[in-house]
Coordinates of C-alpha atoms (C1' of nucleotides) in Angstrom, one line a residue:
Chain A
M1 CA 35.7 -32.4 -17.3
R2 CA 35.2 -31.0 -20.7
D3 CA 38.5 -32.5 -21.8
E4 CA 37.4 -35.8 -20.5
T5 CA 34.2 -35.5 -22.4
R6 CA 36.0 -34.4 -25.6
A7 CA 38.4 -37.3 -25.4
R8 CA 35.5 -39.8 -25.6
E9 CA 34.3 -38.3 -28.9
A10 CA 36.6 -40.4 -31.1
D11 CA 35.3 -43.8 -30.1
A12 CA 31.8 -42.8 -29.1
C13 CA 29.5 -44.9 -31.2
D14 CA 26.4 -44.2 -29.0
R15 CA 27.1 -40.6 -28.2
Y16 CA 26.1 -37.5 -30.1
V17 CA 28.2 -34.5 -31.0
Y18 CA 26.7 -31.1 -30.3
D19 CA 28.4 -27.8 -30.1
K20 CA 31.8 -29.5 -30.5
Y21 CA 31.2 -31.7 -27.4
A22 CA 30.2 -35.3 -27.2
Y23 CA 27.6 -36.1 -24.6
E24 CA 26.0 -39.1 -23.0
P25 CA 22.5 -40.1 -24.1
F26 CA 20.0 -40.8 -21.3
A27 CA 16.8 -42.7 -21.0
V28 CA 13.9 -40.3 -20.3
T29 CA 10.7 -41.5 -18.6
V30 CA 7.7 -39.9 -17.1
D31 CA 6.2 -40.9 -13.7
L32 CA 2.7 -40.1 -12.6
A33 CA 1.5 -39.5 -9.1
V34 CA -2.3 -39.6 -9.7
L35 CA -4.3 -38.7 -6.6
T36 CA -8.0 -38.8 -5.9
L37 CA -10.5 -38.8 -3.1
R38 CA -12.4 -42.0 -2.3
A39 CA -14.7 -42.2 0.6
G40 CA -13.1 -39.1 2.1
A41 CA -9.6 -40.5 2.0
L42 CA -6.7 -39.6 -0.3
H43 CA -5.8 -42.4 -2.7
V44 CA -3.0 -42.8 -5.2
L45 CA -2.9 -44.9 -8.4
L46 CA -0.3 -47.6 -8.2
V47 CA 0.8 -50.4 -10.5
E48 CA 2.5 -53.7 -9.6
R49 CA 5.8 -54.3 -11.3
G50 CA 6.1 -57.5 -13.3
Q51 CA 9.9 -57.5 -13.9
Q52 CA 13.0 -57.1 -12.0
P53 CA 14.1 -55.0 -10.3
Y54 CA 11.5 -54.4 -7.7
A55 CA 9.4 -57.2 -9.2
G56 CA 6.1 -57.5 -7.2
R57 CA 6.6 -54.1 -5.7
W58 CA 4.1 -51.3 -6.2
A59 CA 5.2 -48.3 -8.3
L60 CA 3.9 -45.2 -9.8
P61 CA 2.6 -45.6 -13.4
G62 CA 4.9 -44.2 -16.0
G63 CA 6.9 -45.0 -19.1
F64 CA 9.3 -43.9 -21.7
L65 CA 9.0 -40.8 -23.9
L66 CA 8.3 -41.6 -27.5
P67 CA 10.7 -40.1 -30.0
E68 CA 8.4 -37.3 -31.1
E69 CA 6.5 -36.7 -27.9
S70 CA 6.9 -34.1 -25.1
A71 CA 6.9 -35.1 -21.5
E72 CA 3.5 -33.6 -21.0
A73 CA 2.1 -35.6 -23.9
A74 CA 3.8 -38.8 -22.7
A75 CA 2.2 -38.3 -19.2
R76 CA -1.2 -37.9 -20.7
R77 CA -0.8 -40.9 -22.9
E78 CA 0.4 -43.1 -20.0
L79 CA -2.4 -41.8 -17.8
A80 CA -4.9 -42.7 -20.4
E81 CA -3.4 -46.1 -20.9
E82 CA -3.3 -46.9 -17.2
T83 CA -6.6 -45.6 -16.1
G84 CA -8.6 -46.1 -19.3
L85 CA -9.7 -42.4 -19.1
A86 CA -10.9 -41.1 -22.4
D87 CA -11.3 -37.4 -21.6
V88 CA -7.9 -36.8 -20.4
G89 CA -7.9 -33.5 -22.3
G90 CA -9.4 -31.1 -19.8
L91 CA -7.5 -32.6 -16.8
H92 CA -5.2 -30.8 -14.5
L93 CA -1.8 -32.3 -15.0
E94 CA 1.1 -30.6 -13.3
Q95 CA 4.8 -31.1 -13.7
L96 CA 6.4 -31.8 -10.3
R97 CA 10.1 -32.0 -11.0
T98 CA 12.7 -34.1 -12.7
Y99 CA 14.5 -36.9 -10.8
S100 CA 17.9 -37.5 -12.2
E101 CA 20.1 -38.9 -9.4
P102 CA 22.5 -41.5 -10.8
G103 CA 21.6 -44.8 -9.4
R104 CA 17.9 -44.2 -8.9
D105 CA 17.4 -47.1 -11.3
P106 CA 19.9 -49.9 -10.4
R107 CA 20.3 -51.0 -14.0
M108 CA 21.0 -47.9 -15.9
R109 CA 20.8 -44.1 -16.0
V110 CA 17.2 -43.0 -16.2
V111 CA 16.1 -39.4 -16.0
S112 CA 12.4 -39.2 -15.0
V113 CA 10.0 -36.2 -15.3
A114 CA 7.4 -36.5 -12.6
F115 CA 3.8 -35.2 -13.0
T116 CA 0.9 -35.1 -10.6
A117 CA -2.8 -35.1 -11.3
L118 CA -5.9 -34.7 -9.3
L119 CA -8.9 -36.7 -10.6
P120 CA -12.6 -36.8 -9.6
D121 CA -14.6 -40.0 -9.2
P122 CA -12.0 -42.5 -10.4
P123 CA -12.8 -45.4 -12.6
E124 CA -11.2 -48.7 -11.7
P125 CA -7.9 -48.8 -13.5
T126 CA -7.3 -51.5 -16.1
A127 CA -4.0 -53.2 -15.8
G128 CA -2.0 -52.0 -18.8
S129 CA 0.6 -53.6 -20.9
D130 CA 3.4 -52.7 -18.5
A131 CA 1.9 -53.6 -15.2
A132 CA 0.8 -56.8 -13.7
R133 CA -1.9 -55.1 -11.7
A134 CA -3.1 -51.5 -11.2
R135 CA -5.3 -50.2 -8.3
W136 CA -6.2 -47.2 -6.2
T137 CA -4.4 -47.4 -2.9
P138 CA -5.0 -45.3 0.2
Y139 CA -2.2 -42.8 0.5
D140 CA -1.3 -44.0 4.0
E141 CA -1.2 -47.7 3.0
A142 CA 1.2 -47.2 0.1
G143 CA 4.1 -49.2 1.4
P144 CA 7.6 -48.8 0.3
L145 CA 7.5 -48.2 -3.5
A146 CA 9.9 -49.1 -6.2
F147 CA 12.8 -46.9 -7.2
D148 CA 12.4 -43.4 -5.6
H149 CA 8.7 -43.4 -6.2
G150 CA 8.0 -42.9 -2.5
L151 CA 9.9 -39.6 -2.6
I152 CA 8.0 -38.6 -5.8
L153 CA 4.7 -39.4 -4.1
A154 CA 5.5 -37.4 -1.0
D155 CA 6.6 -34.5 -3.2
A156 CA 3.3 -34.7 -5.1
R157 CA 1.3 -34.5 -1.9
D158 CA 3.3 -31.5 -0.7
R159 CA 2.7 -29.8 -4.0
I160 CA -1.0 -30.5 -4.1
A161 CA -1.3 -29.4 -0.4
A162 CA 0.4 -26.1 -1.3
K163 CA -1.6 -25.5 -4.4
L164 CA -4.9 -25.9 -2.5
E165 CA -3.9 -22.9 -0.5
Y166 CA -3.4 -20.4 -3.3
T167 CA -5.4 -21.9 -6.2
C168 CA -8.9 -23.2 -6.8
L169 CA -7.4 -26.6 -7.7
A170 CA -9.7 -28.5 -5.3
T171 CA -12.6 -28.5 -7.7
A172 CA -10.6 -30.7 -10.0
C173 CA -11.0 -33.5 -7.5
C174 CA -14.8 -33.1 -7.4
P175 CA -17.5 -34.3 -9.8
P176 CA -19.0 -31.6 -12.1
E177 CA -21.6 -30.8 -9.5
F178 CA -20.6 -31.0 -5.9
T179 CA -21.5 -29.8 -2.4
L180 CA -19.4 -27.6 -0.3
G181 CA -19.0 -30.6 2.1
E182 CA -17.4 -32.6 -0.7
L183 CA -15.1 -29.7 -1.5
R184 CA -14.1 -29.4 2.1
Q185 CA -13.3 -33.1 2.3
V186 CA -10.7 -32.6 -0.4
Y187 CA -8.9 -30.0 1.7
E188 CA -9.2 -32.1 4.8
A189 CA -7.9 -35.3 3.2
V190 CA -4.9 -33.6 1.5
W191 CA -4.0 -31.4 4.5
G192 CA -4.8 -34.2 7.0
T193 CA -6.6 -31.8 9.3
P194 CA -10.3 -31.0 9.9
L195 CA -11.6 -27.6 8.9
D196 CA -14.4 -25.5 10.5
R197 CA -17.4 -26.0 8.4
P198 CA -19.0 -22.5 8.6
N199 CA -15.7 -20.8 8.2
F200 CA -14.8 -22.9 5.2
R201 CA -18.1 -22.1 3.6
R202 CA -17.7 -18.4 4.2
K203 CA -14.3 -18.3 2.6
V204 CA -15.3 -20.3 -0.5
L205 CA -18.4 -18.3 -1.1
A206 CA -16.7 -15.0 -0.5
T207 CA -14.1 -15.8 -3.2
P208 CA -15.6 -14.5 -6.5
G209 CA -15.6 -17.2 -9.2
F210 CA -14.4 -20.1 -7.0
V211 CA -17.8 -21.9 -7.1
E212 CA -21.1 -20.9 -8.6
P213 CA -24.5 -22.3 -7.5
V214 CA -26.3 -24.8 -9.8
P215 CA -29.4 -23.0 -11.1
G216 CA -32.8 -24.5 -10.1
A217 CA -31.9 -24.8 -6.4
A218 CA -30.8 -28.4 -6.9
R219 CA -29.8 -30.1 -3.7
L220 CA -28.1 -33.3 -2.9
T221 CA -30.0 -35.4 -0.4
G222 CA -27.7 -38.5 -0.4
G223 CA -26.6 -39.3 3.1
R224 CA -27.6 -38.2 6.5
G225 CA -28.2 -34.6 7.5
K226 CA -29.7 -31.6 5.9
P227 CA -29.5 -31.7 2.1
A228 CA -26.7 -29.6 0.7
A229 CA -26.8 -27.1 -2.2
L230 CA -25.0 -28.0 -5.4
Y231 CA -22.2 -26.0 -6.9
R232 CA -20.1 -26.0 -10.0
A233 CA -16.5 -25.0 -10.4
G234 CA -16.2 -21.3 -11.3
P235 CA -13.8 -19.5 -13.6
A236 CA -11.5 -18.2 -10.9
G237 CA -8.0 -19.5 -10.7
A238 CA -6.9 -18.3 -7.3
P239 CA -8.6 -17.0 -4.1
H240 CA -7.4 -13.6 -2.7
P241 CA -6.2 -13.8 -0.1
P242 CA -5.3 -17.5 -0.1
L243 CA -7.0 -20.2 1.8
L244 CA -4.3 -21.0 4.3
R245 CA -4.2 -24.3 6.2
P246 CA -4.3 -24.2 10.0
S247 CA -1.5 -24.7 12.4
P248 CA 1.4 -22.8 10.8
E249 CA 4.0 -24.7 12.7
G250 CA 6.4 -26.8 10.7
R251 CA 6.0 -25.3 7.3
L252 CA 9.5 -24.1 6.7
A253 CA 10.7 -24.3 3.1
Chain B
M1 CA 2.5 -47.2 -30.2
R2 CA 4.1 -49.9 -28.1
D3 CA 4.2 -52.2 -31.2
E4 CA 5.8 -49.5 -33.2
T5 CA 8.4 -49.2 -30.5
R6 CA 8.9 -52.9 -30.2
A7 CA 9.4 -53.3 -33.9
R8 CA 12.4 -51.0 -33.8
E9 CA 14.2 -53.2 -31.3
A10 CA 15.8 -55.5 -33.9
D11 CA 17.7 -52.9 -35.7
A12 CA 18.2 -50.4 -32.9
C13 CA 21.9 -50.0 -32.5
D14 CA 21.6 -46.8 -30.5
R15 CA 18.6 -47.7 -28.4
Y16 CA 18.4 -49.4 -25.1
V17 CA 16.2 -52.3 -24.0
Y18 CA 14.4 -51.9 -20.7
D19 CA 11.5 -53.9 -19.4
K20 CA 11.2 -55.6 -22.8
Y21 CA 10.8 -52.3 -24.6
A22 CA 13.2 -50.4 -26.7
Y23 CA 13.4 -46.7 -26.1
E24 CA 14.9 -43.7 -27.7
P25 CA 17.9 -42.1 -26.0
F26 CA 17.7 -38.4 -25.4
A27 CA 20.2 -35.6 -24.9
V28 CA 19.7 -34.1 -21.5
T29 CA 20.9 -30.6 -20.6
V30 CA 20.5 -28.1 -17.8
D31 CA 19.6 -24.5 -18.3
L32 CA 20.1 -21.8 -15.7
A33 CA 18.1 -18.6 -15.2
V34 CA 20.4 -16.9 -12.7
L35 CA 18.9 -13.7 -11.4
T36 CA 20.3 -10.9 -9.2
L37 CA 19.8 -7.3 -8.3
R38 CA 22.1 -4.6 -9.6
A39 CA 21.4 -1.0 -8.8
G40 CA 17.9 -1.8 -7.9
A41 CA 17.1 -3.6 -11.2
L42 CA 16.6 -7.2 -11.9
H43 CA 19.4 -8.7 -14.0
V44 CA 19.9 -12.1 -15.6
L45 CA 23.1 -13.9 -16.5
L46 CA 23.3 -14.5 -20.3
V47 CA 26.0 -16.0 -22.5
E48 CA 26.5 -15.3 -26.2
R49 CA 26.3 -18.3 -28.4
G50 CA 29.3 -19.0 -30.6
Q51 CA 27.9 -21.6 -32.9
Q52 CA 24.9 -22.3 -35.0
P53 CA 22.0 -22.3 -34.5
Y54 CA 21.3 -19.0 -32.9
A55 CA 25.0 -18.0 -33.3
G56 CA 25.5 -14.5 -31.9
R57 CA 22.2 -14.7 -30.0
W58 CA 22.1 -14.5 -26.2
A59 CA 21.1 -17.5 -24.3
L60 CA 20.8 -18.9 -20.8
P61 CA 24.0 -20.6 -19.5
G62 CA 23.8 -24.4 -19.4
G63 CA 25.2 -27.6 -20.7
F64 CA 25.0 -31.3 -20.8
L65 CA 24.8 -33.7 -17.9
L66 CA 27.9 -35.7 -17.3
P67 CA 27.4 -39.5 -17.2
E68 CA 27.5 -39.8 -13.4
E69 CA 26.0 -36.5 -12.4
S70 CA 22.5 -35.4 -11.3
A71 CA 20.8 -32.5 -12.9
E72 CA 21.3 -30.5 -9.6
A73 CA 25.0 -31.2 -9.7
A74 CA 25.3 -30.3 -13.3
A75 CA 23.5 -27.0 -12.6
R76 CA 25.9 -26.1 -9.8
R77 CA 28.9 -27.1 -11.9
E78 CA 27.7 -25.0 -14.9
L79 CA 27.0 -22.0 -12.6
A80 CA 30.4 -22.2 -11.1
E81 CA 32.0 -22.4 -14.5
E82 CA 30.0 -19.5 -15.9
T83 CA 30.2 -17.1 -13.0
G84 CA 33.5 -18.2 -11.4
L85 CA 31.8 -18.5 -8.1
A86 CA 33.6 -20.8 -5.6
D87 CA 31.1 -21.0 -2.8
V88 CA 28.2 -22.3 -4.8
G89 CA 27.5 -24.7 -2.0
G90 CA 25.1 -22.8 0.2
L91 CA 23.3 -21.2 -2.7
H92 CA 19.6 -21.3 -3.4
L93 CA 19.2 -23.3 -6.6
E94 CA 15.7 -24.3 -7.5
Q95 CA 14.5 -26.6 -10.2
L96 CA 12.0 -24.8 -12.4
R97 CA 10.7 -27.5 -14.7
T98 CA 11.8 -29.6 -17.6
Y99 CA 11.3 -28.5 -21.2
S100 CA 10.9 -31.4 -23.5
E101 CA 9.0 -30.2 -26.6
P102 CA 10.2 -31.9 -29.7
G103 CA 11.7 -29.2 -32.0
R104 CA 12.9 -26.9 -29.2
D105 CA 16.4 -27.5 -30.6
P106 CA 16.3 -27.4 -34.4
R107 CA 19.0 -30.0 -34.8
M108 CA 18.1 -32.8 -32.4
R109 CA 16.0 -33.9 -29.6
V110 CA 17.1 -32.2 -26.3
V111 CA 15.4 -32.5 -23.0
S112 CA 16.4 -29.7 -20.7
V113 CA 16.0 -29.4 -16.9
A114 CA 15.8 -25.7 -16.0
F115 CA 16.9 -24.2 -12.7
T116 CA 16.7 -20.8 -11.3
A117 CA 19.0 -19.1 -8.8
L118 CA 19.1 -15.9 -6.9
L119 CA 22.5 -14.4 -6.2
P120 CA 23.7 -11.5 -4.1
D121 CA 26.3 -9.0 -5.2
P122 CA 27.3 -10.7 -8.5
P123 CA 30.9 -10.8 -9.7
E124 CA 31.5 -10.2 -13.3
P125 CA 31.1 -13.4 -15.2
T126 CA 34.1 -14.9 -16.9
A127 CA 33.3 -16.1 -20.4
G128 CA 33.5 -19.9 -20.1
S129 CA 34.6 -22.5 -22.6
D130 CA 31.2 -22.7 -24.3
A131 CA 30.3 -19.1 -24.6
A132 CA 31.8 -16.3 -26.6
R133 CA 30.8 -13.8 -24.0
A134 CA 28.9 -13.7 -20.7
R135 CA 27.4 -10.8 -19.0
W136 CA 24.7 -9.6 -16.6
T137 CA 21.8 -8.1 -18.6
P138 CA 18.9 -6.1 -17.2
Y139 CA 15.8 -8.3 -17.3
D140 CA 13.8 -5.9 -19.5
E141 CA 16.7 -5.6 -22.0
A142 CA 17.0 -9.3 -22.6
G143 CA 16.0 -9.4 -26.2
P144 CA 14.8 -12.5 -27.9
L145 CA 16.9 -15.4 -26.6
A146 CA 18.0 -18.5 -28.3
F147 CA 15.9 -21.7 -28.3
D148 CA 13.0 -21.4 -25.8
H149 CA 15.1 -19.6 -23.3
G150 CA 12.8 -16.6 -23.3
L151 CA 10.1 -18.8 -22.0
I152 CA 12.3 -20.3 -19.4
L153 CA 13.4 -16.9 -18.2
A154 CA 9.8 -15.7 -17.9
D155 CA 8.9 -18.9 -16.0
A156 CA 11.9 -18.2 -13.7
R157 CA 10.7 -14.7 -12.9
D158 CA 7.2 -16.0 -12.2
R159 CA 8.5 -18.6 -9.9
I160 CA 10.7 -16.3 -8.0
A161 CA 7.9 -13.7 -7.7
A162 CA 5.6 -16.4 -6.3
K163 CA 8.3 -17.7 -3.8
L164 CA 8.9 -14.2 -2.5
E165 CA 5.3 -14.2 -1.2
Y166 CA 5.4 -17.3 0.8
T167 CA 9.1 -17.9 1.6
C168 CA 11.9 -15.8 3.0
L169 CA 13.9 -16.3 -0.2
A170 CA 14.6 -12.6 -0.7
T171 CA 17.5 -12.7 1.7
A172 CA 19.3 -14.9 -0.7
C173 CA 19.6 -11.9 -3.0
C174 CA 21.2 -9.7 -0.3
P175 CA 24.7 -9.6 1.1
P176 CA 25.3 -11.2 4.4
E177 CA 24.4 -8.0 6.2
F178 CA 21.8 -5.8 4.6
T179 CA 19.3 -3.0 5.3
L180 CA 15.5 -3.4 5.1
G181 CA 15.7 -1.0 2.2
E182 CA 17.9 -3.4 0.3
L183 CA 15.5 -6.2 1.1
R184 CA 12.6 -4.2 0.0
Q185 CA 14.3 -3.4 -3.4
V186 CA 14.4 -7.2 -4.1
Y187 CA 10.6 -7.4 -3.8
E188 CA 10.1 -4.2 -5.8
A189 CA 12.4 -5.3 -8.6
V190 CA 11.0 -8.8 -8.9
W191 CA 7.3 -7.8 -8.5
G192 CA 7.8 -4.7 -10.6
T193 CA 5.8 -2.6 -8.1
P194 CA 6.7 -0.1 -5.4
L195 CA 5.9 -1.1 -1.8
D196 CA 5.0 1.0 1.1
R197 CA 8.1 1.4 3.2
P198 CA 6.6 1.4 6.7
N199 CA 4.2 -1.4 6.0
F200 CA 7.0 -3.6 4.5
R201 CA 9.1 -2.9 7.5
R202 CA 6.3 -3.8 9.9
K203 CA 5.6 -7.1 8.1
V204 CA 9.2 -8.2 8.0
L205 CA 10.0 -7.4 11.6
A206 CA 6.7 -9.0 12.7
T207 CA 7.7 -12.3 11.1
P208 CA 9.7 -14.3 13.7
G209 CA 13.1 -15.4 12.3
F210 CA 12.8 -13.6 8.9
V211 CA 15.7 -11.2 9.8
E212 CA 17.6 -10.6 13.0
P213 CA 19.4 -7.4 13.9
V214 CA 23.2 -7.3 13.7
P215 CA 24.5 -6.8 17.3
G216 CA 26.4 -3.7 18.1
A217 CA 23.8 -1.3 16.5
A218 CA 25.7 -1.3 13.3
R219 CA 24.3 1.1 10.7
L220 CA 24.9 1.6 7.1
T221 CA 25.6 5.2 6.1
G222 CA 26.3 4.7 2.5
G223 CA 24.1 6.9 0.4
R224 CA 21.7 9.7 1.1
G225 CA 19.2 9.7 3.9
K226 CA 19.2 8.5 7.5
P227 CA 21.5 5.6 8.0
A228 CA 19.7 2.2 8.2
A229 CA 20.0 -0.6 10.7
L230 CA 21.7 -3.7 9.5
Y231 CA 20.1 -7.1 9.6
R232 CA 21.1 -10.7 8.8
A233 CA 19.0 -13.5 7.4
G234 CA 17.1 -15.4 10.1
P235 CA 16.4 -19.1 10.4
A236 CA 12.7 -18.8 9.3
G237 CA 11.8 -20.4 6.0
A238 CA 8.3 -18.8 5.5
P239 CA 6.3 -15.9 6.9
H240 CA 2.9 -16.6 8.3
P241 CA 0.7 -15.3 6.8
P242 CA 2.5 -14.8 3.5
L243 CA 3.7 -11.4 2.3
L244 CA 1.3 -10.9 -0.6
R245 CA 2.0 -8.6 -3.5
P246 CA -0.3 -5.8 -4.1
S247 CA -3.0 -5.5 -6.8
P248 CA -4.4 -9.0 -6.9
E249 CA -5.8 -8.6 -10.4
G250 CA -4.4 -10.9 -13.1
R251 CA -3.0 -13.6 -10.9
L252 CA -5.1 -16.5 -12.1
A253 CA -3.3 -19.8 -12.3
Chain C
dT1 C1' 25.3 27.9 7.1
dC2 C1' 20.7 26.8 5.9
dC3 C1' 17.5 24.6 3.3
dT4 C1' 16.0 20.9 0.5
dT5 C1' 16.0 16.2 -0.6
dT6 C1' 16.3 11.6 0.6
dT7 C1' 15.7 7.6 3.4
dA8 C1' 14.8 5.3 7.8
dT9 C1' 11.8 4.8 11.5
dA10 C1' 7.7 5.5 14.6
dG11 C1' 3.0 5.5 15.0
dT12 C1' -2.3 6.0 14.0
dC13 C1' -6.8 4.7 12.1
dG14 C1' -10.2 1.9 10.2
dC15 C1' -11.5 -1.9 7.3
dC16 C1' -11.6 -6.6 6.5
dT17 C1' -10.3 -11.3 7.3
dT18 C1' -10.4 -14.9 10.2
dG19 C1' -10.7 -18.1 14.2
dA20 C1' -13.9 -19.6 17.6
dC21 C1' -18.2 -20.0 18.6
dT22 C1' -23.7 -20.6 19.0
dA23 C1' -28.1 -21.4 16.8
dT24 C1' -31.3 -23.1 13.5
dT25 C1' -32.9 -26.2 9.8
dA26 C1' -33.6 -30.5 7.5
dA27 C1' -32.9 -34.7 6.6
dG28 C1' -32.2 -40.3 8.2
dG29 C1' -32.3 -44.1 11.7
dG30 C1' -33.6 -46.4 15.5
Chain D
dC1 C1' -40.9 -39.6 18.1
dC2 C1' -36.4 -38.6 19.5
dC3 C1' -31.6 -38.7 18.4
dT4 C1' -27.9 -38.0 15.4
dT5 C1' -25.9 -35.9 11.5
dA6 C1' -24.8 -32.4 8.4
dA7 C1' -25.8 -27.8 6.2
dT8 C1' -26.5 -23.2 6.9
dA9 C1' -27.0 -18.6 9.4
dG10 C1' -25.1 -15.5 12.3
dT11 C1' -22.1 -13.3 16.2
dC12 C1' -18.0 -11.4 18.2
dA13 C1' -13.4 -10.1 19.1
dA14 C1' -8.4 -10.2 17.8
dG15 C1' -5.1 -9.4 14.3
dG16 C1' -3.4 -8.2 9.7
dC17 C1' -3.0 -4.8 6.5
dG18 C1' -3.6 -0.7 3.5
dA19 C1' -3.3 4.2 3.7
dC20 C1' -1.5 7.7 6.0
dT21 C1' 1.1 11.3 9.0
dA22 C1' 5.1 12.5 11.6
dT23 C1' 9.8 12.6 13.1
dA24 C1' 14.9 11.7 12.7
dA25 C1' 19.2 11.7 10.4
dA26 C1' 22.0 11.8 6.8
dA27 C1' 23.9 14.2 2.0
dG28 C1' 24.0 18.0 -1.4
dG29 C1' 23.4 22.4 -3.1
dA30 C1' 22.8 27.5 -2.8

DNA sequence: TCCTTTTATAGTCGCCTTGACTATTAAGGG
DNA sequence: CCCTTAATAGTCAAGGCGACTATAAAAGGA
C-alpha cells in the first residue's frame, strides 16, 4: 500500500508530500447535534438542505473548517451562525467522534468531526446562509436525516445519556435559576424514563456542589402545585457515586 | 468569513467546490495510543521518528488515511504494520477524539483522528517502514513526545481509566485465560492505585457475565503463592453498578 | 525440614446508598 | 370549597461496599 501511494507521488498535483510519502487531501467538516429541552421533550436543531444530494431533507447543522481554525472553533462558529447565539463562549460543547466512512457523502470524500451540545431555553434559529430553513424538532419526530446524520444524532443522545450519569452536565440544559423539577425533566427526557421525585431530590441535594440554593428563599410559582425552590448550578463536575439510570437491562457496551 | 472563502474559489487550483463554497483540503492521519500491561506496569507502544521535525523523538504510531479507507480501517492497518499482529480483527479499538489545532504539525495543517487500544501479551514490535525503531515503553518513562502526542497519550489513559469503571474492558488486556490477580493488576496499573484483593474478587464474581470459570478446575501455579483459578472473559459488557475507583477526590469533569 | 513470604480465597461487620413507599404542604382550577 | 397537581419531608429494608480477619496452598531460604 505504501508503494502504491509512493507511485502516485510523481503525477500528484493535488497531493502533498510528507515524510517521503504522498497522501490524499480530504475535505473536513464539523457536524453539530445540538439538543435542548422544550416543554419537557428532547429537541434537536435541524436545518433543511437546499442543494443536492438530499435536497429538501433535514440534516444536522455543520460546515467546513476554515484554513486556520480548529474543529472546536469551527463548531462554535457554525453553532453561532445557525442559532444566532452570541454567548457561545461558556457553553458545553463536546466532541462526539469523527465519521470517516468512504461513501458517507455520495459526491466526494468528506471526513466529519461531530460535536454535541446541550442548550438551555433555545431561541428560534435563524436560517443561515447554508440552509433553506432551520428549526427545533422533537427528537422522536426527526425523520430520516441526510447523510449519516441519523447515526450521529443517535450517538449524541447515547453520549448525553451516559454523561448525565456521571457528570453534572444536566444543569447546562437549564436556565441560570431552575427548580429541581426542571432538572429532573432533563434526565427523564434524555433517558426516556420517569424518575422518583423524592429520590431524585435526595440524590441531587446530597451531592456537594451539584446545585446551590438561590439566596433569599426565592420560589417559582409558575404552574400548578406547590411552588418550588430555585437553585443554581454548583461548582461540582461529577456526583459520587454516579446518578445511575434505572433498569440496567440492555446497557452493554 | 464565507465571502473570504468564496473569493478564493476563482484561483483555487487545490481546493474543492461543494455546495457553492470552496474549502481547504486537509491532511488526515490516525494516531494510535496502544497500551498494554507488562510485568504489572502500564506500557505504551512508541516509534522513533526518522525525519524532521522531531527527528529522534519518540512518537505514537500512526499514518495517513488511504483514499478509500475509513479512519478505523487505517488505525487497524497501522497497528498491524507496527506490531506485526495478525489477528487485529477481534481487538478493542476505540476512537479517542480528533486533534485539529492549527500548528500541531509545524509544517502543515494535519487533522488527526486518535485511537486507543488495549492489548494482551504484546509481541515485540517490528520497526515498520515509517519508523526508525519501535518499542514498548513504560507509561511513566515516556518522555516528551513529538507533536501533541503527549496530550493524546494522557487522554488515552484517562479514557481507558474511565472505561474500566463502567465496562468490562479490562479482560481485553488479559490472555484468553487469566487469573483474578492478573485482572486486578490491569485496574491497579491503569488507575495507579492498589485495590483490596477480596473486595475486587467479590465485585467481579458478583457481576453476571464478567468472567466465567474455566471448566476442569484448571489453576495457574506460576509464581509464588497459592495457585489461582483460571477464568475467561464473559459476555457481559458492563457491570451494574459500575466498579468505581477509590478516592473520589479530583475527578471533576 | 521448618519457617517465612506470598498470593488466593473465604467470610464478617457496619455504614451508606438507594429503591419503594407514605405523608404533608401549597399552590391552581373548576 | 373540593380536587388535582407538584414539591417536600420522612420511613424502612435490602444491597453494595470499604475495612478487616482468617485460612489455604504454593515457593524460597535457613
